[in-house]
XYZ file of C-alpha atoms in Angstrom:
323
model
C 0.000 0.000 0.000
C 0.989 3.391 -0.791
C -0.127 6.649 0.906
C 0.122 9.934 -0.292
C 2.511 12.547 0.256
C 2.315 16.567 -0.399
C 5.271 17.534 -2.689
C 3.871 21.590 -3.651
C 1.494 23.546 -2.461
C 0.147 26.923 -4.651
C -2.698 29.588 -4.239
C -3.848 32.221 -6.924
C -5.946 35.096 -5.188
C -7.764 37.453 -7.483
C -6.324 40.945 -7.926
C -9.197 42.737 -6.881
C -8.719 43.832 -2.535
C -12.217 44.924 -0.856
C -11.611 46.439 2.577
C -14.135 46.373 5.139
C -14.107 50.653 4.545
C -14.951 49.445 0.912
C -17.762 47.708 2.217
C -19.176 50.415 4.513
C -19.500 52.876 1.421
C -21.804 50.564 -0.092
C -24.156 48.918 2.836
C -25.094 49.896 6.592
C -21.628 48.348 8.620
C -18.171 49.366 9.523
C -14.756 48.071 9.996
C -15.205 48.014 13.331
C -18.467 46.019 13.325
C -17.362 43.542 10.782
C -13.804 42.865 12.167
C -14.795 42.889 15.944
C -17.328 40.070 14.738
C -15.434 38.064 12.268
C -11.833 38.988 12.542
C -12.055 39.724 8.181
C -10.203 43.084 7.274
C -10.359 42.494 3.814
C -11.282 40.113 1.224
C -10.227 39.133 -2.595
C -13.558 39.888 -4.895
C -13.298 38.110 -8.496
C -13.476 40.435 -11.468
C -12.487 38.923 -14.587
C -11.398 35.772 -12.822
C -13.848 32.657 -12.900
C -13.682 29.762 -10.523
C -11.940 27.423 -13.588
C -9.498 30.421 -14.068
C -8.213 30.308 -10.250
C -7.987 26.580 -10.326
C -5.763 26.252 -13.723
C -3.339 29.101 -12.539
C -3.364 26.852 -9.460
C -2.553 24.138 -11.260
C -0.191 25.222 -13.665
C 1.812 26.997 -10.630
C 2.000 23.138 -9.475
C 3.489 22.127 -12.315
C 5.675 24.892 -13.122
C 7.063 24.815 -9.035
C 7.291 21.195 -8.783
C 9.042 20.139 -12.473
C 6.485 17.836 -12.478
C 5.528 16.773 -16.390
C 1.584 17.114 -16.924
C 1.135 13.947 -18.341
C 2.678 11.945 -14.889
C -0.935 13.983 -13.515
C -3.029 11.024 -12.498
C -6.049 12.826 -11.420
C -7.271 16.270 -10.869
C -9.788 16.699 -7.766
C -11.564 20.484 -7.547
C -13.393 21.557 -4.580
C -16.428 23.509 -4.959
C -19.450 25.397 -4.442
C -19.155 27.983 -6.743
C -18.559 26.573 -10.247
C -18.982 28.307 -13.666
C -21.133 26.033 -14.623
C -23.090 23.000 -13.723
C -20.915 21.221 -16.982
C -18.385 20.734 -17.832
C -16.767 20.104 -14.346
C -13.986 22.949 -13.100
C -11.146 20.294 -12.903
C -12.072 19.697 -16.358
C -11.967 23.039 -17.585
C -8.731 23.388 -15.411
C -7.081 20.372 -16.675
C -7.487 21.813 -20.131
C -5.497 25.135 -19.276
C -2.759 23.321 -18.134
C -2.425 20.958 -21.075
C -2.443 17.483 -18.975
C -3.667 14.543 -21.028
C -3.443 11.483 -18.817
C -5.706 12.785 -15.724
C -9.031 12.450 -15.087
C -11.363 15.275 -13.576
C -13.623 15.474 -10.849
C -15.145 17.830 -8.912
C -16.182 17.661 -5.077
C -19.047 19.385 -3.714
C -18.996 19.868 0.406
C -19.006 23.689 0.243
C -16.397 24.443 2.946
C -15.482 21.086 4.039
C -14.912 20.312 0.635
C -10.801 20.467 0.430
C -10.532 17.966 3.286
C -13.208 15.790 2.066
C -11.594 15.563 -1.485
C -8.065 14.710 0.303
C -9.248 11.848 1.622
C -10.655 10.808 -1.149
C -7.089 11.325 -2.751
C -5.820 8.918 -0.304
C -7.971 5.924 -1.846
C -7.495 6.916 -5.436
C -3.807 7.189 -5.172
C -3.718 3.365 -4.732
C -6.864 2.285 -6.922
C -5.463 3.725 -9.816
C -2.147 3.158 -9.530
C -1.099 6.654 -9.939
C 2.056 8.601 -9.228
C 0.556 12.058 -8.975
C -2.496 13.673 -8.354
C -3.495 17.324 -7.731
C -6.567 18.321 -5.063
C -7.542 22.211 -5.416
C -10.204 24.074 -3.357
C -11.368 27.085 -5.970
C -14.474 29.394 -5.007
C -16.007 32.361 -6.487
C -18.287 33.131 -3.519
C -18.916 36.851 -4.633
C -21.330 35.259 -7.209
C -23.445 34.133 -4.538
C -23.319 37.239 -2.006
C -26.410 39.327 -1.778
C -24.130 42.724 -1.422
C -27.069 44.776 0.291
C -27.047 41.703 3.330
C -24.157 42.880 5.822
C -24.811 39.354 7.933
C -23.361 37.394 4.655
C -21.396 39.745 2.319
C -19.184 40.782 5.238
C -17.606 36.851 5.654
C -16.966 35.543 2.112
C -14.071 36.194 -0.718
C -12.744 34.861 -3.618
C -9.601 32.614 -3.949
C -7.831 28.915 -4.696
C -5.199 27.105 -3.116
C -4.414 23.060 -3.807
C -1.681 20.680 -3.197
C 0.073 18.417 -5.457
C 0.021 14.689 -4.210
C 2.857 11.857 -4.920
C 1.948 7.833 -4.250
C 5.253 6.988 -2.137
C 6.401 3.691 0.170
C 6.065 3.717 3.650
C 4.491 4.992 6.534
C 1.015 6.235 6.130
C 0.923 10.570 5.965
C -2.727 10.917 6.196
C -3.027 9.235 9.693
C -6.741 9.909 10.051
C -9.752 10.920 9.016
C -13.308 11.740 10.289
C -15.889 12.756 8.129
C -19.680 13.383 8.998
C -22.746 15.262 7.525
C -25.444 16.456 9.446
C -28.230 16.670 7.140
C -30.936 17.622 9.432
C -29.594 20.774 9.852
C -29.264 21.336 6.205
C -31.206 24.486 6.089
C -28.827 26.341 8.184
C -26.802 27.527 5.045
C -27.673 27.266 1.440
C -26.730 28.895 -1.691
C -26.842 28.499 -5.453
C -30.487 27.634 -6.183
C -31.486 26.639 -9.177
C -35.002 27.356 -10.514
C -38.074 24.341 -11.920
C -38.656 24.977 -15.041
C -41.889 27.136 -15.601
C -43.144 25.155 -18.500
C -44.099 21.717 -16.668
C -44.693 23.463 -13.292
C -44.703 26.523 -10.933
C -41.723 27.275 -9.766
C -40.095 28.114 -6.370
C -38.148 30.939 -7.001
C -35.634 30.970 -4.152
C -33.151 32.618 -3.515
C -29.290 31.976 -5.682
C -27.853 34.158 -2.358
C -26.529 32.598 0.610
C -28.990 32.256 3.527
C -27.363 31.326 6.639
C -28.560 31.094 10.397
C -25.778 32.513 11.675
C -26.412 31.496 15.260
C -27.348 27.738 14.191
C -23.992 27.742 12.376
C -21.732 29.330 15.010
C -23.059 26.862 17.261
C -22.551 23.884 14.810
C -19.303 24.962 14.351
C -18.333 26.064 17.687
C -18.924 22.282 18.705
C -18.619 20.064 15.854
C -14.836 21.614 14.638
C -13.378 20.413 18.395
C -15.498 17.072 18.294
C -14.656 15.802 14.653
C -10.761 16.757 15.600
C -10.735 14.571 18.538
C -13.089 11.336 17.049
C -9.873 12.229 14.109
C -7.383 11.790 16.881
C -8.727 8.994 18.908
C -7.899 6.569 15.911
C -3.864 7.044 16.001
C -1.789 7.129 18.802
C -0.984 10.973 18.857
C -3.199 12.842 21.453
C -4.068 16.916 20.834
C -1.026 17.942 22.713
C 1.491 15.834 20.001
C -0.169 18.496 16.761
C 2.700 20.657 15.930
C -0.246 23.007 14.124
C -4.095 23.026 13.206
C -5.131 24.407 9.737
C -9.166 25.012 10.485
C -11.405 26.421 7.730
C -11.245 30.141 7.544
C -14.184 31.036 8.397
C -14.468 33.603 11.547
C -11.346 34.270 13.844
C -14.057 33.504 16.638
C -14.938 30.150 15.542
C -11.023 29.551 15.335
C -10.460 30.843 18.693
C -13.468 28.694 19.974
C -11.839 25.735 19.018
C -8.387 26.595 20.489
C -10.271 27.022 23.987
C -12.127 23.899 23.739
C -9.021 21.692 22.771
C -7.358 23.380 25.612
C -4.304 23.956 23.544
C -2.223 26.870 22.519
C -3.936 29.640 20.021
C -0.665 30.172 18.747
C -1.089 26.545 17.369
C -4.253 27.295 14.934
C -2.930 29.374 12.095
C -5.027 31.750 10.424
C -5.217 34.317 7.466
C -9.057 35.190 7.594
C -8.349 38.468 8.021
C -7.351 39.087 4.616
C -9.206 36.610 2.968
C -12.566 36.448 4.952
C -14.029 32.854 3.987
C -13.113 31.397 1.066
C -14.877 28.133 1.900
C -12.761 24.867 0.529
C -10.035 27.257 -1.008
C -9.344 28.337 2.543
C -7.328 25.462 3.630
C -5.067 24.895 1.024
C -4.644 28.831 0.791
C -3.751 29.039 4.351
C -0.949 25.832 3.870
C 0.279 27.431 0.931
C 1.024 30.473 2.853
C 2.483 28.457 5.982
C 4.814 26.413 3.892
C 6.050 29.263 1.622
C 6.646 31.431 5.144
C 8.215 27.976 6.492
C 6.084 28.024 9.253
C 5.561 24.464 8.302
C 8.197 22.407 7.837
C 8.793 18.875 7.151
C 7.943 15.808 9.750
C 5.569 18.241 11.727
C 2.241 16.899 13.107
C -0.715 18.570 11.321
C -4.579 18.869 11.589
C -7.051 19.735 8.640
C -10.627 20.629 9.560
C -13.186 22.208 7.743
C -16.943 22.463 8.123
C -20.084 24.334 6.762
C -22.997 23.872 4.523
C -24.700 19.908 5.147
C -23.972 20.651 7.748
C -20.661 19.054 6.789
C -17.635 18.033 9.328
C -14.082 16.982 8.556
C -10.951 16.669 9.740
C -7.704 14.647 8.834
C -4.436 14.129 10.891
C -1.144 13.957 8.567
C 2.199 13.586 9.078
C 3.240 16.654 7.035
């Protein structure tokens, strides 16, 4: 058996900065309000960029920074709520910018959960297929779905992609862990994206494309599920809480980050974050965030990591790996 190992890391953020002062000259809220809430300062808005865009200059970063030939690409995985398109798929379209002809494409959808989920997926594939390489990518344009006149939603959410290029190697298992878990029940929490009956057969329900969220039903999901789904994660290996060298959470709010922290009973120090300049980019937030801690070499080799995400589903996840 082989397990997989993560040989590059890349992010592509859209040029376009919108500061919470931005955001107060076109809706009722202020930096203060919006940062003392969330911890967001600012947040990348897509312009010309498209959510197949971000993921192929992801891609082709991977290739280009690794020396890695296209056609050794097994399989492209792309993490998403926010495509294009509902087809083609946006690791087909990004598999097409960067010229690769031996990988299939696939795209995940767990909204913000969605770059751990399609890891482990990556896990099993890298040893059903036989296949040296494969790239995962979380890519979202959110902005698409943002109701700019709601402060409650357009203050969280920006646009971005990060994703991490895997190799199939001998030895000891990387990805130590994982716990995944959907709480469908609570599936009206957070929605977004609707898409409308067709008027000819039927009357239609015209609801909403914007994000609706409970905000307090979510907080509280997340507030309890993040810490819970870490430790189920844990209790499977023999590394306790206190043996993670760092924990990459979904960006989501600073508060829901600290939550966790407090709950573990371990170091904030230990949970990384970059919210504040990218607000929630929901499963591009993850592999933004490692991008950023490997390139600053706050992560380095043989350290003890844990990937968590959570949102719409509800959806939970979080994998241990041996980074």
């Amino acid at each position: 058996m082989k397990t997989i190992k993560i040989v590059q890391t890349a992010s592509q953020l859209p040029q376009k900065i919108v500061t919470n002062d931005d955001l107060a000259e076109i809706m009722d809220t202020s930096d203060e309000w919006i940062h003392s809430r969330t911890g967001i300062s600012e947040r990348h808005i897509a312009v010309s960029e498209t959510t197949a865009s971000l993921a192929g200059d992801v891609l082709k970063k991977i290739l280009a920074q690794s020396g890695v030939a296209a056609d050794q690409i097994g399989f492209v995985i792309v993490a998403s709520m926010s495509p294009d398109q509902m087809a083609p798929s946006m690791a087909a379209e990004a598999i097409a910018t960067a010229g690769l002809t031996n990988a299939f494409a696939l795209d995940v959808n767990v909204a913000c959960s969605g770059f751990v989920y399609a890891l482990t997926l990556a896990d099993g594939l890298i040893n059903t297929l036989d296949a040296d390489y494969g790239v995962v990518i979380g890519s979202e344009t959110l902005s698409k779905l943002i109701d700019w006149q709601d402060r409650s939603t357009a203050v969280l959410f920006g646009d971005g992609a990060g994703g991490v290029l895997i190799k199939a190697v001998d030895g000891p298992k990387r990805l130590l862990a994982a716990d995944l878990k959907t709480f469908a029940d609570q599936a009206d929490a957070l929605t977004a994206g609707h898409l409308w009956s067709s008027e000819v057969w039927h009357q239609p329900k015209h609801e909403s494309r914007y994000f609706h969220m409970d905000g307090h039903a979510v907080y509280s999901f997340a507030t309890r599920q993040v810490a819970a789904s870490i430790k189920r994660a844990l209790d499977k290996i023999p590394n306790d809480v206190t043996d993670v060298d760092y924990f990459l959470l979904h960006q989501a709010n600073q508060r829901i980050i600290d939550k966790a922290a407090d709950l573990l009973q371990q170091p904030a120090e230990r949970f990384l974050s970059n919210v504040s300049h990218y607000g929630n980019t929901s499963a591009a937030s993850i592999p933004i965030l490692l991008d950023e801690m490997v390139r600053s070499a706050v992560i380095q080799p043989g350290q003890l990591l844990v990937l968590s995400g959570f949102g719409a589903g509800l959806s939970v996840g979080s994998i241990v790996y041996k980074y």
